[in-house]
Short mmCIF file of N, CA and C in Angstrom, two decimals:
data_model
loop_
_atom_site.label_atom_id
_atom_site.label_comp_id
_atom_site.label_asym_id
_atom_site.label_seq_id
_atom_site.Cartn_x
_atom_site.Cartn_y
_atom_site.Cartn_z
N ALA Q 1 56.44 55.91 36.85
CA ALA Q 1 57.01 55.39 35.85
C ALA Q 1 55.75 54.45 35.42
N ALA Q 2 54.77 53.84 35.88
CA ALA Q 2 53.92 53.08 35.57
C ALA Q 2 53.12 53.55 34.46
N SER Q 3 53.03 54.86 34.25
CA SER Q 3 52.21 55.36 33.11
C SER Q 3 53.02 55.81 32.06
N ARG Q 4 54.42 55.58 32.03
CA ARG Q 4 55.05 55.83 30.82
C ARG Q 4 55.44 54.48 30.36
N VAL Q 5 55.62 54.61 28.88
CA VAL Q 5 55.68 53.46 28.15
C VAL Q 5 57.26 53.61 27.39
N CYS Q 6 58.08 52.53 27.35
CA CYS Q 6 59.32 52.46 26.80
C CYS Q 6 58.92 52.69 25.15
N PRO Q 7 59.85 53.22 24.39
CA PRO Q 7 59.55 53.10 22.91
C PRO Q 7 59.62 51.78 22.32
N LYS Q 8 60.50 51.04 22.92
CA LYS Q 8 60.73 49.61 22.37
C LYS Q 8 60.08 48.64 23.28
N ALA Q 9 59.92 47.33 22.99
CA ALA Q 9 59.25 46.31 23.72
C ALA Q 9 59.74 46.30 25.08
N SER Q 10 61.03 46.40 25.25
CA SER Q 10 61.56 46.40 26.70
C SER Q 10 62.48 47.65 26.95
N CYS Q 11 62.47 47.86 28.15
CA CYS Q 11 63.25 48.99 28.55
C CYS Q 11 64.62 48.98 28.38
N VAL Q 12 65.30 49.95 28.11
CA VAL Q 12 67.01 49.66 28.18
C VAL Q 12 67.59 51.04 28.76
N VAL Q 13 68.80 51.16 29.22
CA VAL Q 13 69.45 52.08 29.78
C VAL Q 13 69.05 53.49 29.24
N GLU Q 14 68.94 53.57 27.93
CA GLU Q 14 68.54 54.81 27.52
C GLU Q 14 67.26 55.31 27.64
N ASP Q 15 66.50 54.70 28.06
CA ASP Q 15 65.08 54.79 28.54
C ASP Q 15 64.94 55.60 29.87
N ALA Q 16 66.08 55.54 30.47
CA ALA Q 16 66.11 55.92 32.07
C ALA Q 16 65.51 57.34 32.08
N ALA Q 17 65.76 58.23 31.41
CA ALA Q 17 65.28 59.78 31.33
C ALA Q 17 63.95 59.66 31.30
N LEU Q 18 63.12 58.84 30.35
CA LEU Q 18 61.81 58.90 30.14
C LEU Q 18 61.19 58.19 31.23
N CYS Q 19 61.66 57.10 31.78
CA CYS Q 19 60.91 56.26 32.81
C CYS Q 19 61.34 56.55 34.29
N CYS Q 20 62.43 57.02 34.53
CA CYS Q 20 62.89 57.37 35.88
C CYS Q 20 63.01 58.82 36.19
N ALA Q 21 62.87 59.26 37.41
CA ALA Q 21 63.14 60.38 37.86
C ALA Q 21 64.41 60.35 38.45
N ALA Q 22 65.19 61.45 38.39
CA ALA Q 22 66.48 61.56 38.77
C ALA Q 22 66.52 61.63 40.47
N ALA Q 23 67.59 60.83 41.02
CA ALA Q 23 67.60 60.87 42.64
C ALA Q 23 68.28 62.06 42.78
N ASP Q 24 67.66 62.42 44.13
CA ASP Q 24 68.36 63.85 44.58
C ASP Q 24 69.40 63.58 45.16
N ILE Q 25 70.49 64.61 45.35
CA ILE Q 25 71.76 64.39 45.75
C ILE Q 25 71.76 64.85 47.32
N CYS Q 26 72.80 64.06 47.98
CA CYS Q 26 72.72 64.50 49.52
C CYS Q 26 72.74 66.01 50.12
N THR Q 27 73.56 66.58 49.33
CA THR Q 27 74.11 68.01 49.61
C THR Q 27 72.70 68.73 49.55
N ASN Q 28 71.47 68.52 49.06
CA ASN Q 28 70.43 69.07 49.11
C ASN Q 28 69.43 68.69 50.33
N TYR Q 29 70.03 67.75 51.19
CA TYR Q 29 69.32 67.16 52.29
C TYR Q 29 69.77 67.97 53.50
N ARG Q 30 68.88 68.51 54.45
CA ARG Q 30 69.20 69.34 55.71
C ARG Q 30 69.53 68.34 56.81
N CYS Q 31 70.55 68.02 57.35
CA CYS Q 31 70.46 67.24 58.48
C CYS Q 31 69.88 67.91 59.80
N PRO Q 32 69.36 67.24 60.65
CA PRO Q 32 68.66 67.69 61.74
C PRO Q 32 69.86 67.92 62.77
N SER Q 33 69.35 68.51 64.07
CA SER Q 33 70.34 68.74 65.00
C SER Q 33 70.92 67.72 65.69
N GLY Q 34 72.24 67.63 66.05
CA GLY Q 34 72.80 66.48 66.36
C GLY Q 34 73.46 65.58 65.39
N TYR Q 35 73.40 66.23 64.08
CA TYR Q 35 74.03 65.24 62.80
C TYR Q 35 74.56 66.53 61.89
N GLU Q 36 75.53 66.03 61.13
CA GLU Q 36 76.17 67.06 60.03
C GLU Q 36 76.23 66.03 58.87
N ALA Q 37 76.47 66.92 57.88
CA ALA Q 37 76.29 66.25 56.47
C ALA Q 37 77.58 65.52 56.41
N ARG Q 38 77.61 64.16 55.57
CA ARG Q 38 78.73 63.26 55.57
C ARG Q 38 79.71 64.29 54.75
N SER Q 39 81.04 63.99 54.52
CA SER Q 39 82.02 64.66 54.03
C SER Q 39 81.88 64.27 52.53
N GLU Q 40 81.43 63.18 52.14
CA GLU Q 40 81.26 62.72 50.98
C GLU Q 40 79.90 62.73 50.28
N ALA Q 41 78.95 63.88 50.99
CA ALA Q 41 77.53 64.08 50.35
C ALA Q 41 77.54 64.50 49.16
N SER Q 42 78.40 65.22 48.75
CA SER Q 42 78.21 65.44 47.30
C SER Q 42 78.26 64.54 46.17
N ASN Q 43 78.59 63.21 46.51
CA ASN Q 43 78.81 61.99 45.74
C ASN Q 43 77.73 60.85 46.40
N ARG Q 44 76.89 61.22 47.17
CA ARG Q 44 75.86 60.09 47.84
C ARG Q 44 74.52 60.75 47.21
N TYR Q 45 73.66 59.83 46.92
CA TYR Q 45 72.35 60.06 46.55
C TYR Q 45 71.16 59.68 47.40
N CYS Q 46 69.99 60.30 47.31
CA CYS Q 46 68.76 60.26 48.27
C CYS Q 46 68.14 58.93 47.62
N ALA Q 47 67.37 58.30 48.33
CA ALA Q 47 66.51 57.14 47.77
C ALA Q 47 65.57 57.42 46.66
N GLY Q 48 64.94 58.59 46.80
CA GLY Q 48 64.01 59.09 45.75
C GLY Q 48 64.46 60.53 45.09
N SER Q 49 63.48 61.03 44.42
CA SER Q 49 63.61 62.38 43.82
C SER Q 49 63.95 63.47 44.66
N GLU Q 50 63.48 63.40 45.78
CA GLU Q 50 63.90 64.39 46.82
C GLU Q 50 64.37 63.26 47.96
N CYS Q 51 65.07 64.40 48.77
CA CYS Q 51 65.46 63.63 49.85
C CYS Q 51 64.69 63.76 51.17
N THR Q 52 64.49 62.59 51.91
CA THR Q 52 63.43 62.66 53.00
C THR Q 52 64.15 62.17 54.14
N SER Q 53 63.43 61.98 55.25
CA SER Q 53 64.04 61.56 56.50
C SER Q 53 64.55 60.14 56.44
N VAL Q 54 64.13 59.33 55.37
CA VAL Q 54 64.59 58.01 55.10
C VAL Q 54 66.26 57.87 54.65
N ASP Q 55 66.57 59.40 54.37
CA ASP Q 55 67.94 59.37 53.70
C ASP Q 55 68.87 59.88 55.09
N LEU Q 56 68.27 59.91 56.10
CA LEU Q 56 69.13 60.56 57.29
C LEU Q 56 70.65 59.74 57.54
N ASN Q 57 70.59 58.82 57.28
CA ASN Q 57 71.88 57.73 57.69
C ASN Q 57 72.74 57.75 56.26
N SER Q 58 72.23 57.92 55.30
CA SER Q 58 72.81 57.80 53.90
C SER Q 58 73.60 59.06 53.89
N CYS Q 59 72.53 60.39 54.19
CA CYS Q 59 73.40 61.66 53.95
C CYS Q 59 74.02 62.16 55.12
N CYS Q 60 73.77 61.87 56.44
CA CYS Q 60 74.33 62.51 57.67
C CYS Q 60 75.07 61.60 58.41
N THR Q 61 75.68 62.11 59.48
CA THR Q 61 76.32 61.21 60.40
C THR Q 61 76.20 62.22 61.82
N THR Q 62 76.23 61.25 62.90
CA THR Q 62 76.21 61.95 63.99
C THR Q 62 77.17 63.01 64.29
N HIS Q 63 76.64 64.04 64.90
CA HIS Q 63 77.54 65.37 64.99
C HIS Q 63 78.78 65.08 66.11
N ARG Q 64 80.07 65.15 65.35
CA ARG Q 64 81.19 65.22 66.48
C ARG Q 64 82.05 66.36 66.21
N ALA Q 65 82.41 66.75 67.24
CA ALA Q 65 83.35 68.02 67.23
C ALA Q 65 84.60 67.92 66.65
N ARG Q 66 85.29 68.96 66.38
CA ARG Q 66 86.57 68.56 65.69
C ARG Q 66 87.55 69.10 66.64
N CYS Q 67 88.86 68.29 66.57
CA CYS Q 67 89.72 68.58 67.68
C CYS Q 67 90.19 70.04 67.65
N SER Q 68 90.01 70.62 66.54
CA SER Q 68 90.60 72.31 66.80
C SER Q 68 89.54 72.83 67.50
N SER Q 69 88.58 72.53 68.15
CA SER Q 69 87.77 73.34 69.24
C SER Q 69 88.32 72.90 70.64
N MET Q 70 89.28 72.12 70.62
CA MET Q 70 89.86 71.69 71.97
C MET Q 70 91.27 72.31 72.12
N SER Q 71 91.61 72.60 73.40
CA SER Q 71 92.85 72.89 73.96
C SER Q 71 93.64 71.52 74.54
N CYS Q 72 94.73 71.43 74.07
CA CYS Q 72 95.60 69.94 74.66
C CYS Q 72 96.16 70.62 75.96
N PRO Q 73 96.13 69.52 76.88
CA PRO Q 73 96.64 69.69 78.27
C PRO Q 73 98.38 70.23 78.15
N SER Q 74 98.83 70.54 79.24
CA SER Q 74 100.12 70.79 79.24
C SER Q 74 101.00 69.84 78.65
N ASN Q 75 102.31 70.00 78.35
CA ASN Q 75 103.12 68.84 77.76
C ASN Q 75 102.58 68.09 76.33
N LEU Q 76 101.62 68.36 76.04
CA LEU Q 76 100.95 68.03 74.70
C LEU Q 76 100.66 69.19 73.80
N LYS Q 77 100.68 68.72 72.31
CA LYS Q 77 100.27 69.80 71.45
C LYS Q 77 99.32 69.23 70.56
N THR Q 78 98.71 70.02 69.77
CA THR Q 78 97.73 69.83 68.95
C THR Q 78 98.18 69.05 67.67
N ARG Q 79 97.60 67.81 67.38
CA ARG Q 79 98.03 67.29 66.15
C ARG Q 79 97.69 68.02 64.87
N GLN Q 80 98.58 67.74 63.75
CA GLN Q 80 98.48 68.44 62.72
C GLN Q 80 97.06 68.56 61.92
N HIS Q 81 96.64 69.39 61.41
CA HIS Q 81 95.40 69.24 60.70
C HIS Q 81 93.89 68.91 61.60
N PRO Q 82 94.10 69.56 62.74
CA PRO Q 82 93.14 69.21 63.78
C PRO Q 82 91.76 69.32 63.19
N ASP Q 83 91.37 70.19 62.21
CA ASP Q 83 90.04 70.55 61.52
C ASP Q 83 89.40 69.25 60.88
N THR Q 84 90.53 68.28 60.80
CA THR Q 84 89.96 67.06 60.17
C THR Q 84 89.74 65.90 60.99
N ILE Q 85 90.36 65.93 62.14
CA ILE Q 85 90.17 65.06 63.21
C ILE Q 85 88.98 65.05 64.06
N LEU Q 86 88.05 64.03 64.23
CA LEU Q 86 86.95 64.13 65.11
C LEU Q 86 87.10 63.67 66.37
N CYS Q 87 86.54 64.39 67.45
CA CYS Q 87 86.24 64.00 68.67
C CYS Q 87 85.28 62.76 68.79
N SER Q 88 85.14 62.40 70.22
CA SER Q 88 84.31 61.09 70.63
C SER Q 88 82.81 61.48 70.36
N GLY Q 89 82.49 62.67 70.67
CA GLY Q 89 81.21 63.27 70.59
C GLY Q 89 81.12 64.85 70.08
N PRO Q 90 79.91 65.37 70.56
CA PRO Q 90 79.44 66.62 70.22
C PRO Q 90 80.49 67.72 70.69
N THR Q 91 81.18 67.53 71.82
CA THR Q 91 82.06 68.27 72.33
C THR Q 91 83.42 67.64 72.85
N CYS Q 92 84.38 68.29 72.52
CA CYS Q 92 85.68 67.57 72.86
C CYS Q 92 86.19 67.98 74.14
N PHE Q 93 86.49 66.84 74.83
CA PHE Q 93 87.04 66.92 76.31
C PHE Q 93 88.38 66.45 76.24
N ALA Q 94 89.23 67.36 77.11
CA ALA Q 94 90.62 66.65 77.01
C ALA Q 94 90.83 65.42 77.77
N ASP Q 95 90.14 65.08 78.76
CA ASP Q 95 90.38 63.82 79.34
C ASP Q 95 89.86 62.66 78.61
N VAL Q 96 88.98 62.72 77.58
CA VAL Q 96 88.72 61.72 76.73
C VAL Q 96 89.32 61.90 75.45
N ASP Q 97 89.38 62.95 74.85
CA ASP Q 97 89.89 63.07 73.39
C ASP Q 97 91.40 63.48 73.26
N LYS Q 98 92.17 63.33 74.27
CA LYS Q 98 93.56 63.85 74.34
C LYS Q 98 94.32 63.13 73.56
N ASN Q 99 94.18 61.51 73.47
CA ASN Q 99 94.71 60.66 72.85
C ASN Q 99 94.60 60.88 71.21
N VAL Q 100 93.43 61.35 70.84
CA VAL Q 100 93.06 61.46 69.44
C VAL Q 100 93.56 62.70 68.96
N CYS Q 101 93.21 63.92 69.82
CA CYS Q 101 93.74 65.32 69.28
C CYS Q 101 95.07 65.72 69.58
N CYS Q 102 95.72 65.40 70.33
CA CYS Q 102 97.12 65.64 71.05
C CYS Q 102 98.15 64.56 70.68
N GLU Q 103 99.53 65.44 70.90
CA GLU Q 103 100.51 64.31 70.86
C GLU Q 103 101.53 65.13 71.66
N ASP Q 104 102.41 64.23 72.09
CA ASP Q 104 103.80 65.00 72.90
C ASP Q 104 104.49 66.09 72.33
N ASP Q 105 104.54 67.13 73.11
CA ASP Q 105 105.20 68.24 72.60
C ASP Q 105 106.56 68.32 72.98
N GLY Q 106 107.17 67.19 73.45
CA GLY Q 106 108.61 67.07 73.72
C GLY Q 106 109.25 67.86 74.99
N THR Q 107 108.35 68.40 75.61
CA THR Q 107 108.92 69.20 76.98
C THR Q 107 108.94 68.27 77.88
N ALA Q 108 107.98 67.10 77.89
CA ALA Q 108 108.21 66.25 79.27
C ALA Q 108 109.56 65.59 79.22
N GLY Q 109 110.14 65.39 78.35
CA GLY Q 109 111.41 64.78 78.65
C GLY Q 109 112.56 65.66 79.19
N LEU Q 110 112.41 66.95 78.60
CA LEU Q 110 113.36 68.30 78.93
C LEU Q 110 113.08 68.38 80.62
N LEU Q 111 111.85 68.45 80.71
CA LEU Q 111 111.42 68.53 82.29
C LEU Q 111 112.11 67.65 83.36
N TRP Q 112 112.00 66.53 82.71
CA TRP Q 112 112.52 65.27 83.70
C TRP Q 112 113.87 65.48 84.00
N LYS Q 113 114.70 65.80 82.77
CA LYS Q 113 116.19 66.04 82.67
C LYS Q 113 116.43 66.97 83.63
N ILE Q 114 115.90 68.25 83.72
CA ILE Q 114 116.13 69.42 84.57
C ILE Q 114 115.66 68.93 85.81
N LEU Q 115 114.86 68.13 86.07
CA LEU Q 115 114.35 67.88 87.63
C LEU Q 115 115.51 66.77 88.07
N ALA Q 116 116.01 65.88 87.18
CA ALA Q 116 117.33 64.68 87.61
C ALA Q 116 118.29 65.68 87.71
N ALA Q 117 118.59 66.75 87.15
CA ALA Q 117 119.96 67.59 87.46
C ALA Q 117 119.85 68.21 88.75
N LEU Q 118 118.60 68.76 88.90
CA LEU Q 118 118.34 69.61 90.13
C LEU Q 118 118.42 68.51 91.45
N LEU Q 119 118.18 67.33 91.14
CA LEU Q 119 118.00 66.38 92.14
C LEU Q 119 119.49 65.83 92.44
N ALA Q 120 120.57 65.83 91.50
CA ALA Q 120 121.77 65.32 91.53
C ALA Q 120 122.44 66.50 92.40
N LEU Q 121 122.16 67.49 91.98
CA LEU Q 121 122.69 68.80 92.63
C LEU Q 121 122.46 68.89 94.10
N LEU Q 122 121.20 68.72 94.39
CA LEU Q 122 120.66 68.73 95.93
C LEU Q 122 121.57 67.56 96.78
N MET Q 123 121.46 66.48 96.07
CA MET Q 123 122.40 65.36 96.67
C MET Q 123 123.80 65.64 97.01
N VAL Q 124 124.52 66.33 95.89
CA VAL Q 124 125.78 66.69 96.13
C VAL Q 124 125.99 67.63 97.39
N LEU Q 125 125.02 68.62 97.39
CA LEU Q 125 125.11 69.91 98.44
C LEU Q 125 124.82 68.94 99.77
N LEU Q 126 124.10 68.31 99.80
CA LEU Q 126 123.42 67.42 101.06
C LEU Q 126 124.63 66.64 101.63
N LEU Q 127 125.48 65.97 100.49
CA LEU Q 127 126.62 64.93 100.85
C LEU Q 127 127.84 66.07 101.15
N ALA Q 128 127.94 67.17 100.87
CA ALA Q 128 128.85 68.37 101.13
C ALA Q 128 128.53 68.64 102.63
N VAL Q 129 127.49 68.89 103.01
CA VAL Q 129 127.11 69.39 104.48
C VAL Q 129 127.25 68.26 105.37
N VAL Q 130 126.99 67.00 105.02
CA VAL Q 130 127.16 65.82 105.95
C VAL Q 130 128.62 65.62 106.08
N LEU Q 131 129.58 65.75 104.98
CA LEU Q 131 131.05 65.41 104.95
C LEU Q 131 131.53 66.67 105.90
N GLY Q 132 130.95 67.76 105.55
CA GLY Q 132 131.75 68.95 106.19
C GLY Q 132 131.30 69.15 107.64
N LYS Q 133 130.35 68.30 108.29
CA LYS Q 133 130.09 68.06 109.65
C LYS Q 133 130.92 67.26 110.46
N LEU Q 134 130.96 66.25 109.63
CA LEU Q 134 131.91 65.16 110.07
C LEU Q 134 133.27 65.34 110.24
N CYS Q 135 133.66 66.05 108.95
CA CYS Q 135 135.06 66.60 108.92
C CYS Q 135 135.57 67.94 109.49
N CYS Q 136 134.77 68.80 110.55
CA CYS Q 136 134.72 69.97 110.88
C CYS Q 136 135.26 69.88 112.49
N CYS Q 137 135.87 68.67 112.84
CA CYS Q 137 136.08 68.55 114.23
C CYS Q 137 137.51 69.48 114.25
N ARG Q 138 137.57 70.42 115.27
CA ARG Q 138 138.60 71.33 115.46
C ARG Q 138 139.34 71.08 116.87
N ARG Q 139 140.81 70.96 116.88
CA ARG Q 139 141.49 70.58 118.19
C ARG Q 139 142.39 71.80 118.70
N GLY Q 140 142.15 72.63 118.43
CA GLY Q 140 142.85 74.16 118.75
C GLY Q 140 144.08 73.80 118.18
N ASP Q 141 145.15 74.26 119.15
CA ASP Q 141 146.53 74.48 118.66
C ASP Q 141 147.18 72.89 118.81
N ASP Q 142 146.76 72.10 119.70
CA ASP Q 142 147.43 70.92 119.99
C ASP Q 142 147.17 69.87 118.97
N ASP Q 143 147.74 69.34 118.48
CA ASP Q 143 147.80 68.32 117.20
C ASP Q 143 147.77 67.10 117.74
N ARG Q 144 147.82 66.68 118.79
CA ARG Q 144 147.93 65.27 119.40
C ARG Q 144 146.70 64.74 119.35
N ASP Q 145 146.65 63.19 118.60
CA ASP Q 145 145.59 62.55 118.39
C ASP Q 145 145.08 61.63 119.50
N ASP Q 146 146.16 61.34 120.61
CA ASP Q 146 145.82 60.28 121.34
C ASP Q 146 145.07 60.82 122.63
N GLU Q 147 145.02 62.12 123.01
CA GLU Q 147 144.19 62.57 123.86
C GLU Q 147 143.65 64.02 123.77
N LEU Q 148 142.60 64.39 124.73
CA LEU Q 148 142.01 65.72 124.51
C LEU Q 148 142.95 66.78 125.29
N PRO Q 149 143.31 67.83 124.94
CA PRO Q 149 144.00 68.74 125.90
C PRO Q 149 143.13 69.01 127.18
N GLU Q 150 143.69 69.03 128.30
CA GLU Q 150 143.20 69.21 129.48
C GLU Q 150 142.59 70.59 129.62
N THR Q 151 143.24 71.60 128.87
CA THR Q 151 142.74 73.03 129.33
C THR Q 151 141.34 73.44 128.21
N GLN Q 152 140.93 72.36 127.61
CA GLN Q 152 139.75 72.73 126.82
C GLN Q 152 138.64 72.10 127.29
N ASN Q 153 137.36 72.95 127.14
CA ASN Q 153 136.30 72.47 127.03
C ASN Q 153 135.70 71.47 125.88
N LEU Q 154 135.09 70.48 126.45
CA LEU Q 154 134.52 69.25 125.38
C LEU Q 154 133.18 69.72 125.31
N VAL Q 155 132.59 70.17 123.85
CA VAL Q 155 131.32 70.47 123.59
C VAL Q 155 130.92 69.23 122.85
N LEU Q 156 129.94 68.47 123.13
CA LEU Q 156 129.42 67.26 122.30
C LEU Q 156 128.17 67.52 121.72
N SER Q 157 127.72 67.26 120.51
CA SER Q 157 126.71 67.39 119.76
C SER Q 157 126.23 66.03 119.34
N GLN Q 158 124.96 65.65 119.91
CA GLN Q 158 124.40 64.44 119.73
C GLN Q 158 122.77 64.54 119.76
N ASN Q 159 122.21 64.30 118.73
CA ASN Q 159 121.16 64.34 118.69
C ASN Q 159 120.14 65.61 119.01
N ASN Q 160 121.14 66.49 118.44
CA ASN Q 160 120.66 68.00 118.37
C ASN Q 160 120.66 68.74 119.85
N ARG Q 161 121.30 67.89 120.74
CA ARG Q 161 121.51 68.38 122.10
C ARG Q 161 123.12 68.64 122.19
N MET Q 162 123.39 69.95 122.94
CA MET Q 162 124.72 70.13 123.48
C MET Q 162 124.91 69.96 124.74
N VAL Q 163 126.18 69.21 124.69
CA VAL Q 163 126.30 68.79 126.29
C VAL Q 163 128.08 69.26 126.31
N SER Q 164 128.17 69.92 127.42
CA SER Q 164 129.64 70.56 127.68
C SER Q 164 130.20 69.87 128.86
N LEU Q 165 131.40 69.01 128.61
CA LEU Q 165 132.08 68.37 129.84
C LEU Q 165 133.18 69.46 130.18
N PRO Q 166 133.33 69.39 131.71
CA PRO Q 166 134.65 70.16 132.05
C PRO Q 166 135.87 69.43 131.70
N PRO Q 167 137.17 70.44 131.59
CA PRO Q 167 138.20 69.96 130.85
C PRO Q 167 138.85 68.82 131.74
N GLY Q 168 138.54 68.57 132.96
CA GLY Q 168 138.85 67.48 133.82
C GLY Q 168 138.70 66.07 133.40
N VAL Q 169 137.26 66.08 132.95
CA VAL Q 169 136.41 64.89 132.47
C VAL Q 169 136.96 64.49 131.22
N ALA Q 170 137.01 65.68 130.31
CA ALA Q 170 137.02 65.39 128.82
C ALA Q 170 138.74 64.84 128.72
N ALA Q 171 139.44 65.07 129.58
CA ALA Q 171 140.79 64.58 129.46
C ALA Q 171 141.06 63.18 129.90
N LYS Q 172 140.04 62.76 130.92
CA LYS Q 172 140.29 61.53 131.31
C LYS Q 172 139.55 60.40 130.17
N LEU Q 173 138.77 60.96 129.17
CA LEU Q 173 138.13 60.08 127.98
C LEU Q 173 139.01 59.88 127.06
N PRO Q 174 139.12 58.76 126.57
CA PRO Q 174 140.15 58.50 125.66
C PRO Q 174 139.40 59.14 124.10
N PRO Q 175 140.06 59.66 123.03
CA PRO Q 175 139.43 60.53 122.16
C PRO Q 175 138.67 59.37 121.14
N SER Q 176 139.29 58.15 121.09
CA SER Q 176 138.55 57.16 120.43
C SER Q 176 137.23 56.65 120.75
N VAL Q 177 137.03 56.67 122.25
CA VAL Q 177 135.84 56.47 122.73
C VAL Q 177 134.92 57.56 122.60
N MET Q 178 135.30 58.73 122.78
CA MET Q 178 134.53 59.95 122.38
C MET Q 178 134.04 60.10 121.15
N GLN Q 179 134.85 59.79 120.15
CA GLN Q 179 134.66 60.17 118.61
C GLN Q 179 133.44 58.87 118.25
N GLU Q 180 133.83 57.79 118.78
CA GLU Q 180 132.66 56.59 118.36
C GLU Q 180 131.56 56.92 119.10
N ALA Q 181 131.32 57.33 120.56
CA ALA Q 181 130.10 57.83 121.06
C ALA Q 181 129.21 58.79 120.47
N TYR Q 182 129.96 60.23 120.11
CA TYR Q 182 129.77 61.27 119.72
C TYR Q 182 130.42 61.68 118.36
N PRO Q 183 130.18 61.02 117.17
CA PRO Q 183 130.80 61.36 116.20
C PRO Q 183 130.92 62.74 115.46
N ALA Q 184 129.97 63.94 116.08
CA ALA Q 184 129.99 65.05 115.54
C ALA Q 184 130.64 66.02 116.99
N LEU Q 185 131.94 65.86 117.03
CA LEU Q 185 132.64 66.34 118.27
C LEU Q 185 133.01 68.08 117.92
N TYR Q 186 133.02 68.94 118.48
CA TYR Q 186 133.43 70.06 118.35
C TYR Q 186 134.16 70.74 119.53
N TYR Q 187 135.28 70.99 119.48
CA TYR Q 187 136.23 71.45 120.56
C TYR Q 187 136.23 72.91 120.55
N SER Q 188 136.12 73.62 121.48
CA SER Q 188 136.20 75.01 121.76
C SER Q 188 137.37 75.52 122.60
N GLY Q 189 137.86 76.43 122.20
CA GLY Q 189 139.23 76.69 122.84
C GLY Q 189 138.90 77.61 124.23
N VAL Q 190 137.92 77.48 125.00
CA VAL Q 190 137.52 78.07 126.15
C VAL Q 190 138.19 77.51 127.18
N GLN Q 191 138.83 78.07 128.21
CA GLN Q 191 139.54 77.73 129.24
C GLN Q 191 139.11 77.82 130.62
#
């Protein structure tokens, strides 16, 4: 520009074509490995008439992978428009980028509801078994509650051990004592 002279005594905007070379546009700059062109590169200009390494930060950005290159973990789904969302580095990693790239797919709540229903069913079945064992005392044909029939053997179940008492001993023990000491009583009709 030093060798060119403006037609008037001082240069004006209209003299730019005569005095200045047009700046190159960033789309003509080839970004090096590890970088990618900025999304607005077509609207950015280099410092001179040709782009050089001086224009690296103006025209390029550090390469970052896009969420579309990553699979989300279970119970999560890829966010909308994953090709426009950048990961934290050149490769997307689920443990690092899941909060940026993924969102709840709604199945986690459903799985907890199913698990809660199964747990409730298990509790009901367990309660039924426990109540069934407590209420399954059989007394044979004799309906008297005050004493045990002398003609029956008494089989006691306590701490997973079975103890059989002869009819004479069983008849001498009051039922209230036996039931308090051995809540899970089974009477057999063996004589």
